[in-house]
Short mmCIF file of C-alpha atoms in Angstrom, two decimals:
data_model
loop_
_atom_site.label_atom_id
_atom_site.label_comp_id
_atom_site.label_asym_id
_atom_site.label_seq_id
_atom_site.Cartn_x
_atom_site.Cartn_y
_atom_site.Cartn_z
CA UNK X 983 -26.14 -32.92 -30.72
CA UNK X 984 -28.50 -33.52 -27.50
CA UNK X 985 -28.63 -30.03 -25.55
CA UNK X 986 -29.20 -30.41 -21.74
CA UNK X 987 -31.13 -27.76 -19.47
CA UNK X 988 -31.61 -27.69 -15.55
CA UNK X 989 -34.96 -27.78 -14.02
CA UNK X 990 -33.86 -28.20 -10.27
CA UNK X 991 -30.69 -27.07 -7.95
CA UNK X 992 -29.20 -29.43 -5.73
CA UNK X 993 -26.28 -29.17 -3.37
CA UNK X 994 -23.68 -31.56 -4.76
CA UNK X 995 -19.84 -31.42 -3.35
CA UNK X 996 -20.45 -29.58 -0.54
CA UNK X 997 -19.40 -26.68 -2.29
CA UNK X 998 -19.80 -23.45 0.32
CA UNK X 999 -19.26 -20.98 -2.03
CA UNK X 1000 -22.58 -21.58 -4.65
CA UNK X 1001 -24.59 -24.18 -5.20
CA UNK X 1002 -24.11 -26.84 -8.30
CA UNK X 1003 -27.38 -27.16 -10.64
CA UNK X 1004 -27.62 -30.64 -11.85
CA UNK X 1005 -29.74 -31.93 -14.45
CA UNK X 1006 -32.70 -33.16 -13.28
CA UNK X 1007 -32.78 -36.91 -14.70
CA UNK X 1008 -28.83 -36.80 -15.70
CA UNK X 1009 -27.55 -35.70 -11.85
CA UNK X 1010 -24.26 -36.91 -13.07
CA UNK X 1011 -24.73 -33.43 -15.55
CA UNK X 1012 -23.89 -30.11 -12.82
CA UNK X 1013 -22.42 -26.28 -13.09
CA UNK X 1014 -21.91 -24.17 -10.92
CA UNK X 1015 -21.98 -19.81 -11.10
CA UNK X 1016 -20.20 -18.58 -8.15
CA UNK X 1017 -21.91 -15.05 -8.73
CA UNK X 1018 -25.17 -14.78 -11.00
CA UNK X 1019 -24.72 -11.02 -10.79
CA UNK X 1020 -21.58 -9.00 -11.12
CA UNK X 1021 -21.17 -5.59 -11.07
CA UNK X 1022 -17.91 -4.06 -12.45
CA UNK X 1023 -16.31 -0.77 -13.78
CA UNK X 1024 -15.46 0.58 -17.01
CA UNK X 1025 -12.06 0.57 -18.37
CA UNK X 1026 -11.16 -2.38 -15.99
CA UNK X 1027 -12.31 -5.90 -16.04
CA UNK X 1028 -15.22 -8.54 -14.89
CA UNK X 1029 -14.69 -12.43 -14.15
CA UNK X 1030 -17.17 -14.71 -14.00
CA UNK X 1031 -16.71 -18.02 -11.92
CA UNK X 1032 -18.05 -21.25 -13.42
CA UNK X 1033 -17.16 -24.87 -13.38
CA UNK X 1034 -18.95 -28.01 -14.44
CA UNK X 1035 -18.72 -31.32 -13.49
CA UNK X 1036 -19.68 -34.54 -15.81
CA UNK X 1037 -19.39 -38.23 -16.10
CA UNK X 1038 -15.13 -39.44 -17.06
CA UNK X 1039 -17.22 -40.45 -20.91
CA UNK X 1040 -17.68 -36.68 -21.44
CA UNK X 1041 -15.28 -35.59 -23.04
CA UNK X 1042 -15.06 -31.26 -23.10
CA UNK X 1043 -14.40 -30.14 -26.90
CA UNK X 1044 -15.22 -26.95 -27.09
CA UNK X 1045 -16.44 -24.07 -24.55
CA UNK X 1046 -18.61 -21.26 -25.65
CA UNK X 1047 -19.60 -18.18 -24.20
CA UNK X 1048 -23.09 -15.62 -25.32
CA UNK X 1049 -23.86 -12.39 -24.57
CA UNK X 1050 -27.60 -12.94 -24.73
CA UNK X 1051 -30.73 -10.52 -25.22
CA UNK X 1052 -32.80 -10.70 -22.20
CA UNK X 1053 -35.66 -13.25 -23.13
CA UNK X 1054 -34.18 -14.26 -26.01
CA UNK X 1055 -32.79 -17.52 -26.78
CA UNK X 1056 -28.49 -17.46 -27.46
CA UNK X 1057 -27.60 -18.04 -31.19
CA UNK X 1058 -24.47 -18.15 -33.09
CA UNK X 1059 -24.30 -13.90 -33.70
CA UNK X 1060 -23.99 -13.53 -29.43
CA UNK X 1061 -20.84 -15.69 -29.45
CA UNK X 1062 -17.90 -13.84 -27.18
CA UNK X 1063 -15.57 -16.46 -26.97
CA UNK X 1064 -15.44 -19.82 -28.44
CA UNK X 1065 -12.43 -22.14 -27.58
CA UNK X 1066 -11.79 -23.55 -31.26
CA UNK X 1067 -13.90 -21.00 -33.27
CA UNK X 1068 -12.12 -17.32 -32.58
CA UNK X 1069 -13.46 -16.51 -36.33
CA UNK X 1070 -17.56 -16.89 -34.85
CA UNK X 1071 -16.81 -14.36 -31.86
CA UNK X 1072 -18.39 -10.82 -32.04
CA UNK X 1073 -16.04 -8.40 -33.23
CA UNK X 1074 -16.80 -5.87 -30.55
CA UNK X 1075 -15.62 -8.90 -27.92
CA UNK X 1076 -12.58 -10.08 -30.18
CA UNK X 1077 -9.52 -10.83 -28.03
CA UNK X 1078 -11.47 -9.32 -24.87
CA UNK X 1079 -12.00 -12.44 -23.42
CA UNK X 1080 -10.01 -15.12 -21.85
CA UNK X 1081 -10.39 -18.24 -19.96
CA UNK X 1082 -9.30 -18.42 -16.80
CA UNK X 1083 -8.25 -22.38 -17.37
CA UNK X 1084 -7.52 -23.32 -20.71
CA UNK X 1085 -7.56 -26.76 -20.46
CA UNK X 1086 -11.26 -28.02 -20.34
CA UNK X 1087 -9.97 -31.55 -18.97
CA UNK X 1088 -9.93 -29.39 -15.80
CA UNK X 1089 -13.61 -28.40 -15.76
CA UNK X 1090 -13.16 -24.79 -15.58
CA UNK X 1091 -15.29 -22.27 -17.62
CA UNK X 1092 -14.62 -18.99 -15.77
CA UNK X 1093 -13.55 -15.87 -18.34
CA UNK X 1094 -12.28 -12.67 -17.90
CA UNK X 1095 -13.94 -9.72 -19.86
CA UNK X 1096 -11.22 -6.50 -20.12
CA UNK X 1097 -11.28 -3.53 -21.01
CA UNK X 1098 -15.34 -4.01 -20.02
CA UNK X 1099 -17.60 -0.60 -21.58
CA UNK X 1100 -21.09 0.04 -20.26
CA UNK X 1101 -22.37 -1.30 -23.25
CA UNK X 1102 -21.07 -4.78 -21.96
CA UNK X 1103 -23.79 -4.32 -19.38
CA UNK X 1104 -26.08 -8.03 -19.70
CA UNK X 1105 -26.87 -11.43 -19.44
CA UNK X 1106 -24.20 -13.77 -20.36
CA UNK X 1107 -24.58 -18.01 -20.58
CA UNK X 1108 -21.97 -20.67 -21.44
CA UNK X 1109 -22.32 -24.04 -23.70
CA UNK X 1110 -19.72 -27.08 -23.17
CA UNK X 1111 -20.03 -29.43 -26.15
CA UNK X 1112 -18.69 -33.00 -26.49
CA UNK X 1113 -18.25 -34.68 -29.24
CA UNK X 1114 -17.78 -38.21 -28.58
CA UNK X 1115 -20.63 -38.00 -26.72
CA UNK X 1116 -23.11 -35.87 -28.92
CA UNK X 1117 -23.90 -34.09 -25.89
CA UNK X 1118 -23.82 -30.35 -25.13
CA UNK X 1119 -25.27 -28.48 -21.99
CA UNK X 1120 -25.59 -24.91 -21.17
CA UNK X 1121 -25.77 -22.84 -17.88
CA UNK X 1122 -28.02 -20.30 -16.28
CA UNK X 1123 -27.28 -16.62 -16.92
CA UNK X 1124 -25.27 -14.41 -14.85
CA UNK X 1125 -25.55 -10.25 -15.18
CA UNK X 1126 -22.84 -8.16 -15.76
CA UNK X 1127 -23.63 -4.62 -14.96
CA UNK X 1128 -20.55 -1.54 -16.25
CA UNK X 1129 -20.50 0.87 -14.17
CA UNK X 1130 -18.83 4.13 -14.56
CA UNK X 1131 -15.20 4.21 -13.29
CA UNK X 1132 -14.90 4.95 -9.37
CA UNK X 1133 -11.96 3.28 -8.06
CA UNK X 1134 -8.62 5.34 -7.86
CA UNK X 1135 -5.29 4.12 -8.48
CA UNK X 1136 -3.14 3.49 -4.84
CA UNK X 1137 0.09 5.92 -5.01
CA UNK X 1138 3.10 4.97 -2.86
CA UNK X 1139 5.52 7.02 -1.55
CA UNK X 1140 8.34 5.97 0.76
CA UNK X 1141 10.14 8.00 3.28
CA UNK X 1142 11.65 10.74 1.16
CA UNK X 1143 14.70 12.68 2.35
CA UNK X 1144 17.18 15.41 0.83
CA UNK X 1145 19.05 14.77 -1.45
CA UNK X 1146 18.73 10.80 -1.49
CA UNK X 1147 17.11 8.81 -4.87
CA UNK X 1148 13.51 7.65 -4.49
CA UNK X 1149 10.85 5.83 -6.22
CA UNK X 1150 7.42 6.29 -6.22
CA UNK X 1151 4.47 3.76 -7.64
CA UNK X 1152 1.07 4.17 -8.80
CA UNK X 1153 -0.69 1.11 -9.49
CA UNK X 1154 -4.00 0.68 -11.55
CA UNK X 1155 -7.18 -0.74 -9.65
CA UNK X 1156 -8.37 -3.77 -10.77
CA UNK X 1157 -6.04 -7.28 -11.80
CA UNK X 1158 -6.79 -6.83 -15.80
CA UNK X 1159 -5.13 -8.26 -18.71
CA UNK X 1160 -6.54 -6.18 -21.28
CA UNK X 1161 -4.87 -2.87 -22.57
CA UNK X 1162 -2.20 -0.99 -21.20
CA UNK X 1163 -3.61 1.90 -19.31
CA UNK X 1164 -1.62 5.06 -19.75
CA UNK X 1165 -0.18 7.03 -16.99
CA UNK X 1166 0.07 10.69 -15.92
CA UNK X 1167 2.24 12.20 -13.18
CA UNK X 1168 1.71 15.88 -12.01
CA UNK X 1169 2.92 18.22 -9.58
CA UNK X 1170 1.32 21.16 -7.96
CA UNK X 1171 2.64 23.42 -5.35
CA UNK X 1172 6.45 22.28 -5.89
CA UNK X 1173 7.73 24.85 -7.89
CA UNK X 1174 9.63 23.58 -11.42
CA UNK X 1175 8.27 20.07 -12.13
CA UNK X 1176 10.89 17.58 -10.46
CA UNK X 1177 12.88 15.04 -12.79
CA UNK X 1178 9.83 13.02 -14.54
CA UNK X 1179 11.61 9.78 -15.03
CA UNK X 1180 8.88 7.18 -15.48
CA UNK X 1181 8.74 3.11 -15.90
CA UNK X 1182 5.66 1.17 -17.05
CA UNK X 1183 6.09 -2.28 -15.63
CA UNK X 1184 2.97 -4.96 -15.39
CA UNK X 1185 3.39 -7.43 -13.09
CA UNK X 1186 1.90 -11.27 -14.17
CA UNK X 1187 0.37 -12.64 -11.38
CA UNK X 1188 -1.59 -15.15 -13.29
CA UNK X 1189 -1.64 -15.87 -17.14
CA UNK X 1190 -4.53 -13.88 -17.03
CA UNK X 1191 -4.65 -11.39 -14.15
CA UNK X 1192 -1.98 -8.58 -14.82
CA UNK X 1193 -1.51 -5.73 -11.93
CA UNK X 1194 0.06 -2.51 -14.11
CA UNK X 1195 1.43 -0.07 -12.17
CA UNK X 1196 3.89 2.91 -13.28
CA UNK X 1197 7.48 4.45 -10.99
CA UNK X 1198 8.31 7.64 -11.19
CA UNK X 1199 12.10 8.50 -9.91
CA UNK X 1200 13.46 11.52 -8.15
CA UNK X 1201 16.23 13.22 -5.80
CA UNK X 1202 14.04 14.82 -3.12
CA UNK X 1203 14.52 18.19 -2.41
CA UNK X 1204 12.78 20.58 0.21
CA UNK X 1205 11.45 22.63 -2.31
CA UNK X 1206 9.00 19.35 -3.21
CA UNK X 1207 7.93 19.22 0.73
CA UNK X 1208 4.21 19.83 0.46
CA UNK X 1209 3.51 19.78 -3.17
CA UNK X 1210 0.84 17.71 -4.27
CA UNK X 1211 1.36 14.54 -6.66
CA UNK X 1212 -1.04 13.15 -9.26
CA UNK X 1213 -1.32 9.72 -10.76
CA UNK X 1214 -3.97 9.51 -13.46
CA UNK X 1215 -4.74 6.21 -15.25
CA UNK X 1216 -6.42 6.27 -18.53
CA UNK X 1217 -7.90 3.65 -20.20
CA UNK X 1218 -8.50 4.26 -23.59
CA UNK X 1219 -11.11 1.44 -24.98
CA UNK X 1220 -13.61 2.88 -22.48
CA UNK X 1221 -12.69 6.38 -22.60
CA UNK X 1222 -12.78 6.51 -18.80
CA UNK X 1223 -9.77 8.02 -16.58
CA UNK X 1224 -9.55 7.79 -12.52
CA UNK X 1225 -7.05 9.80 -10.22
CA UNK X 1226 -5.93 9.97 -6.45
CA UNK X 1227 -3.21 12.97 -5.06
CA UNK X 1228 -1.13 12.34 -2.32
CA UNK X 1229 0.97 15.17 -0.31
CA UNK X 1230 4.58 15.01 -0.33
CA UNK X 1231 6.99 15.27 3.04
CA UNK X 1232 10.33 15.54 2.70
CA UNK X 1233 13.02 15.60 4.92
CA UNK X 1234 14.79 18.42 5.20
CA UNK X 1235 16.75 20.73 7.08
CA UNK X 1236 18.34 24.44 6.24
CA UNK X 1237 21.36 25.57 8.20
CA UNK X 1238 20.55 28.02 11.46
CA UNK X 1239 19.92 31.72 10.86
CA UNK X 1240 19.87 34.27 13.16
CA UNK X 1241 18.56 37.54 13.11
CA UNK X 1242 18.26 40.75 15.32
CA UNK X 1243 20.15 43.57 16.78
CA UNK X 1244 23.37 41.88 18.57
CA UNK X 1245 25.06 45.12 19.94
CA UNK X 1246 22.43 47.21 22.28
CA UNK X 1247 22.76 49.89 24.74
CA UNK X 1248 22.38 49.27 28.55
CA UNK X 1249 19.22 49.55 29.85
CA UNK X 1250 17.58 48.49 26.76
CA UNK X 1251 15.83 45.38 25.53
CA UNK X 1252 17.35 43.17 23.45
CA UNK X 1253 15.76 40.63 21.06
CA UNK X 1254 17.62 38.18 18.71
CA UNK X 1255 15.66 35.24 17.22
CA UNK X 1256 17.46 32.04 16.03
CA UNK X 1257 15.64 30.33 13.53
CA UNK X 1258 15.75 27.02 10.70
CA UNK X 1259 13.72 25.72 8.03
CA UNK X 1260 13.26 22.53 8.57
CA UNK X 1261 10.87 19.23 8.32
CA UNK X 1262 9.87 18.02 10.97
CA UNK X 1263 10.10 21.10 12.81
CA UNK X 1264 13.41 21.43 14.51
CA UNK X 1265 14.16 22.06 18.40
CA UNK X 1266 16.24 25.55 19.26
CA UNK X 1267 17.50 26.44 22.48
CA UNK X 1268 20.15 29.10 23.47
CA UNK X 1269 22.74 28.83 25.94
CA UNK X 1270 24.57 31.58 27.52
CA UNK X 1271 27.99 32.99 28.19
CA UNK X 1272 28.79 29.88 30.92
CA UNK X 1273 27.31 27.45 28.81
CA UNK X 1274 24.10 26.85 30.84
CA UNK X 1275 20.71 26.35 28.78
CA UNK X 1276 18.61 30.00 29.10
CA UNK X 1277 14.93 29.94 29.65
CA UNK X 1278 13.89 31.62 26.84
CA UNK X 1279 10.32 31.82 24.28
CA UNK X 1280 10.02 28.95 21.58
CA UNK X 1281 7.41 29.09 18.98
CA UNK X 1282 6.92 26.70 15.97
CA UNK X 1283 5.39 28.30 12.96
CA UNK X 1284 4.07 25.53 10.17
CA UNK X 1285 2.21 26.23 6.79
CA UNK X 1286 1.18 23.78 3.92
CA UNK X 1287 4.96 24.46 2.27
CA UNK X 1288 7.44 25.19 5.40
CA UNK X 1289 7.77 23.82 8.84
CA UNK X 1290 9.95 26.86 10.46
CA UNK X 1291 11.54 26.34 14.16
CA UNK X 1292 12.73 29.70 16.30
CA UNK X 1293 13.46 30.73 19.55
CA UNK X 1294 13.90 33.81 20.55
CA UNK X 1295 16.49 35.34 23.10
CA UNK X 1296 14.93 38.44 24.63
CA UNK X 1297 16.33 40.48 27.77
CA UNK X 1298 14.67 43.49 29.21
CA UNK X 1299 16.98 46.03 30.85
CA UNK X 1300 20.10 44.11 29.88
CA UNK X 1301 23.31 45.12 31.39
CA UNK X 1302 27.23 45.35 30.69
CA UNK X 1303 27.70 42.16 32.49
CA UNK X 1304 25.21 40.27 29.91
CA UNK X 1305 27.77 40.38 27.15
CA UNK X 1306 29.65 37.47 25.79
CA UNK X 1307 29.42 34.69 23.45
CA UNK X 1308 25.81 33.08 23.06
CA UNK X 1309 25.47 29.72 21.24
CA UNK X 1310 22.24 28.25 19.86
CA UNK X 1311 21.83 24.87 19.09
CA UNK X 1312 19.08 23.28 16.79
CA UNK X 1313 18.13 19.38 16.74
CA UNK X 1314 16.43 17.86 14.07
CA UNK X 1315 15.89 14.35 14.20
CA UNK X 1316 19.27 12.44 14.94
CA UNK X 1317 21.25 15.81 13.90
CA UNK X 1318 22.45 18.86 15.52
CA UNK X 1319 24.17 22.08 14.48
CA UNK X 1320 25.15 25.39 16.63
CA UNK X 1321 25.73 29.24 15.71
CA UNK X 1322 27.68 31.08 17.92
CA UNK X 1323 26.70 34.71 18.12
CA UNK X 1324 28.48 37.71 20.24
CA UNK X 1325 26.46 39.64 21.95
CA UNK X 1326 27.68 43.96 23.42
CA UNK X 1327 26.24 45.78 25.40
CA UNK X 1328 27.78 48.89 24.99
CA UNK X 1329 27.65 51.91 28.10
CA UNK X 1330 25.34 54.04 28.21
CA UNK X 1331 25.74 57.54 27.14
CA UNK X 1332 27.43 60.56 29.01
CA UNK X 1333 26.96 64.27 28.68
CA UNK X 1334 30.87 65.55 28.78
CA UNK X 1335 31.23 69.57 30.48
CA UNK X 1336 34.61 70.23 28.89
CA UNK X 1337 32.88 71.69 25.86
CA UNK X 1338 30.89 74.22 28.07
CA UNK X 1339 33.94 75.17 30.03
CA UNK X 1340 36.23 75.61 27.34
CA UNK X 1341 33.39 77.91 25.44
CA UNK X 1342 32.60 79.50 28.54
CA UNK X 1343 36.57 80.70 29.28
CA UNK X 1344 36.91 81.64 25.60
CA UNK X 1345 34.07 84.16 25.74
CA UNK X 1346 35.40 85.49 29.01
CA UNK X 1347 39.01 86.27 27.54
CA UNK X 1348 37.10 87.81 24.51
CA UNK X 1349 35.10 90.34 27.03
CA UNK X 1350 38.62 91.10 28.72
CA UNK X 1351 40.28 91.96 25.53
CA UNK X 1352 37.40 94.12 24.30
CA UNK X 1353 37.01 95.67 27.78
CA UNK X 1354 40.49 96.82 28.10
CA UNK X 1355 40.63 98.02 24.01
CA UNK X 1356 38.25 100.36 25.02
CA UNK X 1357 39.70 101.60 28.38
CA UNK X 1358 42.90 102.34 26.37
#
């Protein structure tokens, strides 16, 4: 069998992703490497783009693909992948790598290398043999370099409220085929772990591309409003893990408390807060006796756990006439609820002279007594 090398690149096709090497004297003979160098991470996957074009008598009967020493000529112990041969492939590589198009009619060589390792880091070359027509050709090099794992897994979370069923989704980087990565959900800040129902599902978007992804399923609850959730992917040929947190909102609300002294004397100040836990933050206004909306202080008071809404219902010097029935009303989101609360303002107090009087005329009928014992 004849093997043909390229001593010259020319633009054939009109191809504006790479250019196609042809054989010099045979220009009917061309490949094309979309990428000579490719960097990729470990634990996921690398693809290399290649096709080939040749005259209708060559006939494709076998594809093979080397992992070659640099400077060193290819030989049979550097076969990854061979089409009819799975028996000559490396056992390191075995079942690691996949063509992208089976059917070599189509002129297609691209493969997919999972579950990569930085010891996959090199130079990698194809051979296309034919044998009807004793000929055989074989392409450039491209580089793979393995990095160490960086990308992080995408988390989704929908809009979670109270009480209502939710899913949420982490999905792998990278569209591999290889081994199932393993999953990890955790929780910190939310109290007892939440219900850890979780699905492994792989999505096939090609025979060879696979996007793996894992739900977890929950009722939200407030107490899960601004925990933090995990999603760690492991992947275990490589040894290498990656991880990405999201914070949790929920949405929530508590019913209306109130708090303060209600009954006060006249002529002091009085001070009663209304106040509910709530996400987002919920509006509280109080209206008086008549119904009419009182001016009165609002804060909003937030931390990393609890959103807490109050206003606060604060008259100096109040008087008799300021009793009656208050109302506050709270609106969160599309919602409301009230609390009615009484307020008395009692009199205030007043120093009685009956007591005085009646001690007074008691001593005085004492002294009369004891003056006329002694006159008699």
């Amino acid at each position: 069998m004849v093997t043909l090398f390229w001593a010259r690149t020319d633009a054939v096709g009109g191809s504006t992703q790479s250019e196609w090497k042809c054989h010099e004297k045979l220009t009917e003979y061309c490949l094309q490497l979309r990428e000579r160098e490719i960097t990729a991470e470990a634990g996921l996957c690398a693809v290399i783009h290649c096709s080939f074009k040749t005259p209708q008598s060559f006939i494709p009967s076998s594809l093979v693909w080397f992992k070659c020493e640099p400077g060193q000529k290819c030989s049979a112990s550097d076969i990854i992948f061979h089409s009819k041969n799975p028996n000559k492939i490396q056992p390191h590589f075995s079942g690691r790598v996949l063509l992208l198009e089976p059917d070599l009619t189509q002129r297609k060589c691209s493969i997919i290398i999972n579950d990569l390792q930085l010891s996959d880091s090199g130079t990698y070359q194809f051979r296309v043999n034919s044998n009807n027509s004793g000929l055989s050709f074989s392409s450039s090099r491209a580089t793979v370099s393995v990095k160490a794992l960086q990308q992080k897994p995408t988390v989704q979370t929908p809009a979670l409220t109270e009480g209502q069923h939710s899913a949420l989704t982490c999905t792998a980087p990278g569209l591999c085929s290889g081994s199932e990565p393993t999953f990890t959900w955790t929780w910190r800040g939310a109290g007892d772990a939440p219900p850890n129902v979780t699905t492994a599902t792989t999505d096939r978007l090609t025979p060879v591309n696979h996007r793996h992804s894992s739900t977890l399923e929950l009722t939200a609850s407030a107490e899960l409003h601004g925990a933090e959730l995990s999603c760690t992917v492991s992947y275990k040929p490589s040894s290498s893990s990656t991880q990405d947190s999201v914070r949790i909102n929920v949405t929530y609300v508590k019913d209306l408390e109130v708090s303060g002294d209600t009954v006060v004397k006249e002529g002091d100040s009085l001070n009663v807060t209304c106040s509910v836990d709530s996400f987002p933050p919920s509006r509280l206004m109080w209206f008086g006796p008549n119904k009419t909306r009182l001016n009165v202080s609002e804060t909003t008071e937030s931390s990393s756990q609890t959103d807490l809404g109050s206003a606060s219902l604060l008259i100096h010097n109040v008087t008799q006439a300021q009793s009656g029935q208050y109302m506050c009303e709270g609106l969160h989101l599309n919602s409301s609820q009230t609390r009615d609360v009484h307020i008395s303002v009692c009199p205030p107090a007043t120093v009685s002279l009956l007591p005085a009087l009646i001690v007074s005329l008691i001593l005085n009928v004492v002294f009369i007594v004891v003056i006329v014992f002694l006159v008699l």
